[in-house]
Tab-separated table of C-alpha atoms and ligand atoms in Angstrom:
chain	number	residue	atom	x	y	z
M	1	MET	CA	-12.514	25.964	3.500
M	2	ALA	CA	-9.388	24.799	2.102
M	3	TYR	CA	-10.795	21.052	0.776
M	4	ALA	CA	-7.372	18.084	-0.192
M	5	ALA	CA	-7.247	16.902	-4.264
M	6	PHE	CA	-4.966	14.484	-5.544
M	7	ARG	CA	-2.952	15.599	-8.326
M	8	SER	CA	-0.967	12.981	-8.783
M	9	ILE	CA	1.114	9.236	-8.513
M	10	GLY	CA	3.915	7.798	-9.784
M	11	ALA	CA	6.199	4.654	-9.388
M	12	TYR	CA	8.902	2.521	-8.886
M	13	VAL	CA	9.294	-1.023	-9.374
M	14	PRO	CA	13.155	-2.684	-8.882
M	15	GLU	CA	14.729	-4.157	-11.504
M	16	LYS	CA	14.964	-7.552	-10.266
M	17	ILE	CA	12.479	-10.331	-10.426
M	18	LEU	CA	11.286	-13.420	-7.646
M	19	THR	CA	9.296	-15.947	-10.037
M	20	ASN	CA	7.350	-18.418	-8.300
M	21	ASP	CA	9.630	-20.584	-9.896
M	22	ASP	CA	12.479	-19.946	-8.390
M	23	LEU	CA	10.377	-19.966	-4.955
M	24	SER	CA	9.929	-23.712	-5.213
M	25	LYS	CA	13.895	-24.453	-5.282
M	26	MET	CA	13.765	-22.347	-2.037
M	27	VAL	CA	10.639	-23.424	-0.184
M	28	ASP	CA	8.794	-26.592	-0.152
M	29	THR	CA	5.295	-24.928	-2.692
M	30	SER	CA	4.923	-24.405	-6.515
M	31	ASP	CA	4.107	-22.359	-9.021
M	32	GLU	CA	0.941	-23.429	-9.453
M	33	TRP	CA	-0.111	-23.228	-5.154
M	34	ILE	CA	1.328	-19.516	-5.111
M	35	THR	CA	-1.198	-19.175	-8.776
M	36	LYS	CA	-3.670	-20.872	-7.117
M	37	ARG	CA	-4.304	-19.780	-3.892
M	38	THR	CA	-2.796	-16.618	-3.886
M	39	GLY	CA	-2.360	-15.374	-8.251
M	40	ILE	CA	1.235	-14.180	-6.883
M	41	LYS	CA	2.956	-15.479	-10.492
M	42	GLU	CA	6.906	-12.948	-9.037
M	43	ARG	CA	7.552	-9.690	-7.223
M	44	HIS	CA	10.542	-7.817	-7.746
M	45	ILE	CA	13.491	-7.893	-5.591
M	46	ALA	CA	15.701	-4.244	-4.428
M	47	ALA	CA	19.416	-4.197	-4.707
M	48	GLU	CA	21.378	-5.072	-1.065
M	49	ASN	CA	22.423	-1.395	-1.790
M	50	GLU	CA	19.285	-0.044	-2.727
M	51	PHE	CA	17.000	1.236	0.431
M	52	THR	CA	13.488	1.696	1.273
M	53	SER	CA	14.542	5.457	0.721
M	54	ASP	CA	16.240	5.037	-2.787
M	55	LEU	CA	12.630	2.884	-3.894
M	56	GLY	CA	11.044	5.754	-2.068
M	57	VAL	CA	12.615	8.791	-3.925
M	58	LYS	CA	12.064	7.525	-7.559
M	59	ALA	CA	8.450	6.394	-7.187
M	60	ALA	CA	8.605	10.755	-5.470
M	61	GLN	CA	10.556	12.010	-8.670
M	62	LYS	CA	7.159	10.642	-10.899
M	63	ALA	CA	4.475	11.837	-8.416
M	64	LEU	CA	7.045	15.071	-8.473
M	65	GLU	CA	7.833	15.444	-12.081
M	66	ARG	CA	3.923	14.727	-12.979
M	67	SER	CA	2.328	17.474	-9.686
M	68	GLY	CA	3.076	20.713	-11.592
M	69	ILE	CA	4.260	21.937	-8.322
M	70	ALA	CA	7.243	22.784	-7.297
M	71	LEU	CA	9.882	21.028	-5.287
M	72	GLU	CA	9.918	24.154	-2.725
M	73	ASP	CA	6.519	23.963	-1.810
M	74	ILE	CA	6.065	20.649	-1.216
M	75	ASP	CA	5.524	21.122	3.003
M	76	LEU	CA	4.366	18.542	4.155
M	77	VAL	CA	6.396	14.530	3.432
M	78	VAL	CA	4.271	11.185	4.709
M	79	THR	CA	5.978	7.936	4.120
M	80	ALA	CA	4.560	4.980	4.934
M	81	THR	CA	6.291	1.911	5.716
M	82	ILE	CA	7.441	-1.056	7.709
M	83	SER	CA	10.749	-1.428	5.755
M	84	PRO	CA	12.424	1.799	7.711
M	85	ASP	CA	15.691	2.581	5.770
M	86	TYR	CA	16.386	2.731	9.899
M	87	PHE	CA	14.507	0.747	13.008
M	88	CYS	CA	13.698	3.954	14.875
M	89	MET	CA	15.705	7.157	13.817
M	90	PRO	CA	15.873	8.678	11.788
M	91	SER	CA	12.982	8.430	9.658
M	92	THR	CA	12.645	7.479	6.663
M	93	ALA	CA	10.393	10.463	5.290
M	94	THR	CA	13.519	12.814	6.352
M	95	ILE	CA	15.401	10.449	4.198
M	96	ILE	CA	13.441	10.984	1.232
M	97	ALA	CA	13.059	14.325	1.575
M	98	ASN	CA	16.199	15.117	1.733
M	99	LYS	CA	17.496	13.261	-1.191
M	100	LEU	CA	14.676	14.182	-3.178
M	101	GLY	CA	16.020	18.273	-2.171
M	102	ILE	CA	12.716	19.945	-0.302
M	103	LYS	CA	14.274	21.395	2.439
M	104	GLY	CA	12.588	22.382	6.130
M	105	ALA	CA	9.084	20.866	5.173
M	106	THR	CA	8.063	18.524	7.851
M	107	ALA	CA	8.327	15.330	7.603
M	108	PHE	CA	7.607	11.654	9.970
M	109	ASP	CA	7.209	7.625	8.728
M	110	ILE	CA	2.986	6.530	9.258
M	111	THR	CA	3.067	2.996	10.552
M	112	ALA	CA	0.310	1.608	9.270
M	113	ALA	CA	1.396	-1.488	7.940
M	114	CYS	CA	-0.773	-2.227	4.278
M	115	THR	CA	-3.068	0.599	5.730
M	116	GLY	CA	0.284	3.197	5.505
M	117	PHE	CA	-0.793	5.357	2.255
M	118	ILE	CA	-4.370	4.948	3.627
M	119	TYR	CA	-3.416	6.793	6.711
M	120	ALA	CA	-0.893	8.983	4.868
M	121	LEU	CA	-3.993	9.991	2.352
M	122	SER	CA	-5.927	10.604	6.168
M	123	VAL	CA	-2.985	12.817	7.395
M	124	ALA	CA	-2.135	15.194	3.813
M	125	LYS	CA	-6.486	15.516	3.648
M	126	ALA	CA	-6.377	16.812	7.647
M	127	PHE	CA	-3.488	18.715	7.339
M	128	ILE	CA	-4.265	20.458	4.421
M	129	GLU	CA	-8.601	21.195	5.494
M	130	SER	CA	-7.317	22.535	9.131
M	131	GLY	CA	-5.243	25.203	6.755
M	132	MET	CA	-1.263	24.009	8.416
M	133	LYS	CA	0.088	22.578	4.257
M	134	LYS	CA	-0.810	23.254	0.454
M	135	ASN	CA	0.850	20.476	-1.192
M	136	VAL	CA	1.425	17.271	1.236
M	137	LEU	CA	3.880	14.890	-1.147
M	138	ILE	CA	2.414	11.021	0.216
M	139	VAL	CA	4.965	7.790	-0.203
M	140	GLY	CA	5.189	4.436	0.762
M	141	ALA	CA	7.804	2.490	-0.021
M	142	GLU	CA	8.005	-1.316	1.672
M	143	LYS	CA	11.691	-3.406	1.166
M	144	LEU	CA	9.940	-6.556	2.662
M	145	SER	CA	12.501	-8.474	1.321
M	146	ALA	CA	15.172	-7.363	4.247
M	147	ILE	CA	12.305	-8.438	6.059
M	148	THR	CA	11.465	-11.333	5.542
M	149	ASP	CA	11.344	-14.974	5.765
M	150	TYR	CA	12.882	-16.767	2.569
M	151	THR	CA	13.022	-20.008	4.901
M	152	ASP	CA	8.978	-20.074	5.526
M	153	ARG	CA	6.773	-20.506	2.381
M	154	GLY	CA	4.066	-19.360	4.410
M	155	THR	CA	5.290	-15.656	4.459
M	156	CYS	CA	8.231	-16.136	1.726
M	157	ILE	CA	5.566	-16.664	-1.174
M	158	LEU	CA	4.089	-13.220	-0.956
M	159	PHE	CA	5.407	-9.697	-0.158
M	160	GLY	CA	7.638	-7.591	-2.516
M	161	ASP	CA	9.793	-4.982	-2.664
M	162	GLY	CA	8.565	-1.205	-4.258
M	163	ALA	CA	6.999	1.909	-3.604
M	164	GLY	CA	4.701	5.094	-5.127
M	165	ALA	CA	3.940	8.290	-4.390
M	166	ALA	CA	1.082	10.164	-4.521
M	167	VAL	CA	1.193	14.750	-4.380
M	168	ILE	CA	-2.425	16.274	-2.907
M	169	SER	CA	-2.491	19.837	-2.889
M	170	ALA	CA	-5.233	22.494	-1.585
M	171	THR	CA	-8.105	24.068	-2.948
M	172	ASP	CA	-11.088	26.294	-3.159
M	173	ASN	CA	-12.887	22.983	-5.429
M	174	LYS	CA	-14.625	21.583	-3.867
M	175	GLU	CA	-15.106	18.979	-7.300
M	176	GLU	CA	-11.941	17.898	-7.166
M	177	ALA	CA	-11.343	17.340	-3.474
M	178	ILE	CA	-10.931	13.547	-1.723
M	179	ILE	CA	-14.997	13.104	-0.731
M	180	ASP	CA	-14.100	10.929	2.432
M	181	VAL	CA	-11.059	8.694	4.167
M	182	HIS	CA	-12.123	6.111	6.953
M	183	THR	CA	-9.397	4.804	9.392
M	184	GLY	CA	-9.365	2.039	12.526
M	185	ALA	CA	-7.422	0.254	14.300
M	186	ASP	CA	-8.026	-2.941	17.448
M	187	GLY	CA	-4.924	-4.246	18.255
M	188	GLU	CA	-6.791	-6.889	20.462
M	189	TYR	CA	-5.610	-8.650	16.594
M	190	ALA	CA	-2.065	-7.480	17.103
M	191	ASP	CA	-0.149	-11.020	16.396
M	192	LEU	CA	-2.257	-12.592	13.377
M	193	LEU	CA	0.738	-10.175	11.805
M	194	MET	CA	4.116	-8.824	13.584
M	195	THR	CA	7.354	-8.879	13.744
M	196	PRO	CA	8.657	-9.766	17.038
M	197	ASN	CA	11.777	-8.117	17.929
M	198	GLY	CA	13.211	-4.311	18.421
M	199	GLY	CA	11.083	-3.102	20.096
M	200	THR	CA	10.521	-2.812	23.301
M	201	GLY	CA	7.813	-5.271	23.880
M	202	SER	CA	10.808	-8.494	22.764
M	203	ALA	CA	11.544	-10.845	25.028
M	204	HIS	CA	14.740	-10.060	22.840
M	205	ASP	CA	17.110	-7.284	22.922
M	206	SER	CA	18.691	-6.973	19.396
M	207	LEU	CA	17.408	-7.939	15.609
M	208	ASP	CA	18.309	-11.182	15.546
M	209	ALA	CA	18.520	-12.863	12.731
M	210	GLU	CA	19.562	-15.682	13.546
M	211	ALA	CA	16.265	-16.432	15.212
M	212	GLY	CA	14.264	-15.097	11.954
M	213	THR	CA	12.120	-13.057	14.812
M	214	CYS	CA	13.176	-10.202	13.268
M	215	PHE	CA	11.019	-10.774	10.651
M	216	MET	CA	7.279	-10.927	9.762
M	217	GLN	CA	5.648	-13.897	10.888
M	218	MET	CA	1.838	-14.052	10.028
M	219	LYS	CA	-1.291	-16.000	11.086
M	220	GLY	CA	-2.335	-17.018	7.115
M	221	ASN	CA	-4.793	-18.004	7.358
M	222	GLU	CA	-7.062	-16.585	10.519
M	223	THR	CA	-5.834	-12.843	8.522
M	224	PHE	CA	-6.896	-13.466	5.271
M	225	LYS	CA	-10.339	-14.410	7.037
M	226	VAL	CA	-10.004	-11.490	9.327
M	227	ALA	CA	-9.125	-9.245	5.792
M	228	VAL	CA	-12.896	-10.282	3.039
M	229	ARG	CA	-14.576	-9.673	6.140
M	230	THR	CA	-13.225	-5.804	7.347
M	231	LEU	CA	-12.456	-4.902	3.682
M	232	THR	CA	-15.968	-5.599	2.979
M	233	LYS	CA	-17.517	-3.757	6.246
M	234	ASP	CA	-15.515	-0.291	5.466
M	235	VAL	CA	-16.067	-0.042	1.844
M	236	LYS	CA	-19.894	-0.851	3.193
M	237	GLU	CA	-19.522	2.263	5.222
M	238	ILE	CA	-17.618	4.728	3.907
M	239	LEU	CA	-20.330	4.224	0.714
M	240	GLU	CA	-23.560	4.141	1.937
M	241	ASP	CA	-21.701	7.178	4.620
M	242	ASN	CA	-21.162	9.763	1.203
M	243	ASN	CA	-24.230	7.697	-0.002
M	244	ILE	CA	-23.261	6.302	-3.631
M	245	LYS	CA	-23.212	3.200	-4.992
M	246	SER	CA	-20.760	0.523	-5.990
M	247	GLU	CA	-21.848	0.912	-9.277
M	248	ASP	CA	-21.015	4.730	-9.816
M	249	ILE	CA	-17.792	4.157	-8.743
M	250	LYS	CA	-14.660	3.635	-11.977
M	251	HIS	CA	-11.668	2.459	-10.301
M	252	PHE	CA	-12.133	0.004	-7.181
M	253	ILE	CA	-8.463	0.073	-6.360
M	254	PRO	CA	-7.425	-3.090	-2.842
M	255	HIS	CA	-4.868	-3.805	-1.566
M	256	GLN	CA	-3.481	-6.437	-3.478
M	257	ALA	CA	-2.244	-9.354	-0.486
M	258	ASN	CA	-3.793	-11.711	-2.586
M	259	LEU	CA	-6.325	-12.163	-5.480
M	260	ARG	CA	-8.483	-14.612	-3.920
M	261	ILE	CA	-9.268	-11.966	-0.783
M	262	ILE	CA	-9.486	-9.524	-3.619
M	263	LYS	CA	-12.291	-11.457	-5.594
M	264	ALA	CA	-13.882	-12.938	-1.895
M	265	VAL	CA	-14.226	-8.266	-1.519
M	266	GLY	CA	-15.091	-7.710	-4.799
M	267	GLU	CA	-18.552	-10.349	-4.831
M	268	ALA	CA	-19.381	-9.631	-1.965
M	269	LEU	CA	-19.608	-6.193	-3.012
M	270	LYS	CA	-20.956	-7.165	-6.376
M	271	MET	CA	-18.305	-5.404	-8.207
M	272	ARG	CA	-18.242	-5.964	-11.779
M	273	GLU	CA	-14.969	-7.057	-13.101
M	274	ASP	CA	-13.719	-4.247	-15.256
M	275	GLN	CA	-14.240	-1.769	-11.975
M	276	VAL	CA	-11.747	-3.454	-9.650
M	277	VAL	CA	-8.177	-2.794	-10.545
M	278	ILE	CA	-5.512	-6.547	-9.953
M	279	THR	CA	-1.786	-5.877	-10.133
M	280	VAL	CA	-0.947	-8.718	-6.818
M	281	GLU	CA	0.807	-10.669	-9.691
M	282	LYS	CA	3.390	-8.972	-11.646
M	283	TYR	CA	4.200	-7.682	-7.876
M	284	GLY	CA	2.916	-9.839	-4.231
M	285	ASN	CA	2.263	-7.764	-1.430
M	286	THR	CA	3.787	-4.867	-1.072
M	287	SER	CA	1.931	-3.691	1.607
M	288	GLY	CA	1.902	0.671	2.463
M	289	ALA	CA	3.489	0.467	-1.311
M	290	SER	CA	0.464	-2.080	-2.750
M	291	ILE	CA	-2.069	0.626	-3.744
M	292	PRO	CA	0.059	3.249	-4.697
M	293	MET	CA	1.540	1.456	-7.026
M	294	ALA	CA	-1.395	-0.457	-8.485
M	295	ILE	CA	-3.467	3.455	-8.491
M	296	ASN	CA	0.159	3.868	-11.106
M	297	ASP	CA	-0.208	1.591	-13.189
M	298	LEU	CA	-3.847	2.922	-13.759
M	299	TYR	CA	-2.680	5.625	-14.024
M	300	GLU	CA	0.292	4.686	-16.821
M	301	SER	CA	-2.301	2.504	-18.721
M	302	GLY	CA	-3.607	5.097	-19.175
M	303	ALA	CA	-7.514	3.711	-18.056
M	304	LEU	CA	-7.332	7.086	-15.734
M	305	GLU	CA	-9.234	10.545	-16.594
M	306	LYS	CA	-9.117	13.553	-14.666
M	307	GLY	CA	-11.982	13.165	-12.227
M	308	GLU	CA	-12.708	9.256	-12.077
M	309	ILE	CA	-13.466	8.226	-8.845
M	310	MET	CA	-11.244	6.331	-7.049
M	311	LEU	CA	-11.724	4.189	-4.017
M	312	LEU	CA	-9.015	3.117	-1.651
M	313	ASP	CA	-9.819	-0.530	0.828
M	314	ALA	CA	-7.297	-1.548	2.638
M	315	PHE	CA	-6.356	-4.232	5.353
M	316	GLY	CA	-2.948	-5.222	7.239
M	317	GLY	CA	-1.229	-5.576	10.864
M	318	GLY	CA	-2.007	-3.552	13.653
M	319	LEU	CA	-5.020	-4.810	12.836
M	320	THR	CA	-5.374	-1.817	10.975
M	321	TRP	CA	-7.955	-0.978	7.966
M	322	GLY	CA	-9.122	1.779	5.521
M	323	SER	CA	-11.065	3.247	2.352
M	324	ALA	CA	-11.482	6.144	0.847
M	325	LEU	CA	-12.853	7.956	-2.179
M	326	VAL	CA	-9.824	9.872	-4.391
M	327	PRO	CA	-11.493	12.016	-7.342
M	328	PHE	CA	-8.224	12.521	-9.834
M	329	ALA	CA	-7.670	16.023	-10.118
M	330	PRO	CA	-4.224	15.918	-11.900
M	331	LEU	CA	-3.294	19.736	-12.823
M	332	LYS	CA	-1.270	19.224	-16.003
Q	401	UT7	O1	-1.169	-7.973	4.060
Q	401	UT7	C1	-1.986	-7.411	4.883
Q	401	UT7	C2	-2.639	-9.781	5.126
Q	401	UT7	N1	-1.991	-10.350	3.874
Q	401	UT7	C3	-3.250	-11.105	3.825
Q	401	UT7	O2	-4.636	-10.638	4.186
Q	401	UT7	C4	-2.852	-12.114	3.634
Q	401	UT7	C5	-3.660	-13.521	4.519
Q	401	UT7	N2	-3.508	-15.341	4.019
Q	401	UT7	C6	-2.926	-15.651	2.486
Q	401	UT7	O3	-3.207	-15.027	2.011
Q	401	UT7	C7	-3.561	-16.642	2.680
Q	401	UT7	O4	-3.737	-17.486	4.075
Q	401	UT7	C8	-1.735	-18.104	2.612
Q	401	UT7	C9	-1.632	-17.304	0.830
Q	401	UT7	C10	-1.039	-17.019	3.137
Q	401	UT7	C11	-2.308	-19.727	2.480
Q	401	UT7	O5	-2.841	-19.725	1.562
Q	401	UT7	P1	-5.046	-19.922	2.399
Q	401	UT7	O6	-5.114	-21.278	2.093
Q	401	UT7	O7	-5.192	-20.205	3.487
Q	401	UT7	O8	-3.173	-21.671	2.770
Q	401	UT7	P2	-3.501	-22.805	4.685
Q	401	UT7	O9	-2.562	-21.237	6.376
Q	401	UT7	O10	-4.849	-22.723	5.442
Q	401	UT7	O11	-2.508	-23.816	4.368
Q	401	UT7	C12	-3.615	-24.854	3.859
Q	401	UT7	C13	-1.709	-25.908	3.437
Q	401	UT7	C14	-0.924	-26.195	5.076
Q	401	UT7	O12	-1.047	-27.684	4.258
Q	401	UT7	P3	-1.106	-28.713	5.663
Q	401	UT7	O13	-2.137	-27.782	6.845
Q	401	UT7	O14	-2.964	-29.062	4.689
Q	401	UT7	O15	-1.035	-30.062	5.264
Q	401	UT7	C15	0.024	-25.607	3.644
Q	401	UT7	O16	0.963	-26.079	5.313
Q	401	UT7	O17	-0.631	-24.754	2.179
Q	401	UT7	C16	-0.015	-25.397	3.033
Q	401	UT7	N3	1.249	-24.547	2.838
Q	401	UT7	C17	1.956	-24.203	1.148
Q	401	UT7	N4	1.293	-25.200	0.442
Q	401	UT7	C18	2.684	-24.948	-0.864
Q	401	UT7	C19	1.456	-23.173	2.949
Q	401	UT7	N5	1.545	-22.344	2.720
Q	401	UT7	C20	2.931	-23.276	1.319
Q	401	UT7	C21	3.874	-23.234	0.408
Q	401	UT7	N6	3.083	-23.690	-0.231
Q	401	UT7	N7	4.202	-21.904	0.155
């Protein structure tokens, strides 16, 4: 049987920085409030002519370079995004594949909001273990600034742009295999986080920027409580299922939504501070890109070593959730 191994990571953040002080000139907020309630100090914003696919391509180029796998051997490209280049078609994955020069590989997008990267990881694992594909590029890429309402202080302080990518490939060596991926969803809570326009379920017949209905809307406080509960439960289950103790996890990499959520979950799971990876202060919430961007930070800091187990945990619109136990298994 083939196993799926996590070979490499890459990320890209756009140049422009939007600070809390910048935001306090746009809406009724302050650096103090944002820092205290979210831990976020700044986020990056893509240029007008820089699309989600452009961010994804730059992250993917780094992941591919570091993977030791040839571009022509990539046979599946999966992109997790809620801010695609185009709403219906083509998928952002096909655009990314084309810009990278990947020809003929299967390519599609996943819509699972902040859990998107873990959903993509589960798809890569399943395709590889079934023998259908061998080398999968997964990309989490978001230009959330394009769907953020900069008159709504409840959401605009949170979100940023960026991308992360990973190469997952087949191996016979069980030691380096992705141990487990859990994913789930509950549409009963669909209205907690949504972009209400642009689809057939919408009361509006077109994307209407002026009415603000194509922007993200969130019931922040309710979402916060469900997030802490779900993230904690999710981790407990995956650790229990695999007979792993939380103290044996080298790197806990949760979705970067809010420092208070990360801390509450870390404490509930009795994680030590040195186990928890935190990047929310400099990137904000980048939805499907947040986990691979955090893994990349860890990698570039030199703190991610071959064989170390990463515990990933995410929660997002849908509602969706997911967790994964992933040994880092570079080829070079
Ligand atoms: O990534 C997917 C999942 N997303 C999340 O997990 C996000 C979850 N939610 C959150 O991170 C937090 O709920 C927020 C940061 C969005 C809000 O923090 P909160 O502690 O839940 O605040 P709240 O919504 O209960 O609002 C408390 C007060 C309100 O004022 P009143 O009614 O008490 O007078 C808000 O109007 O804070 C006010 N407020 C603000 N004040 C200054 C809300 N946003 C702001 C702001 N600046 N930006």
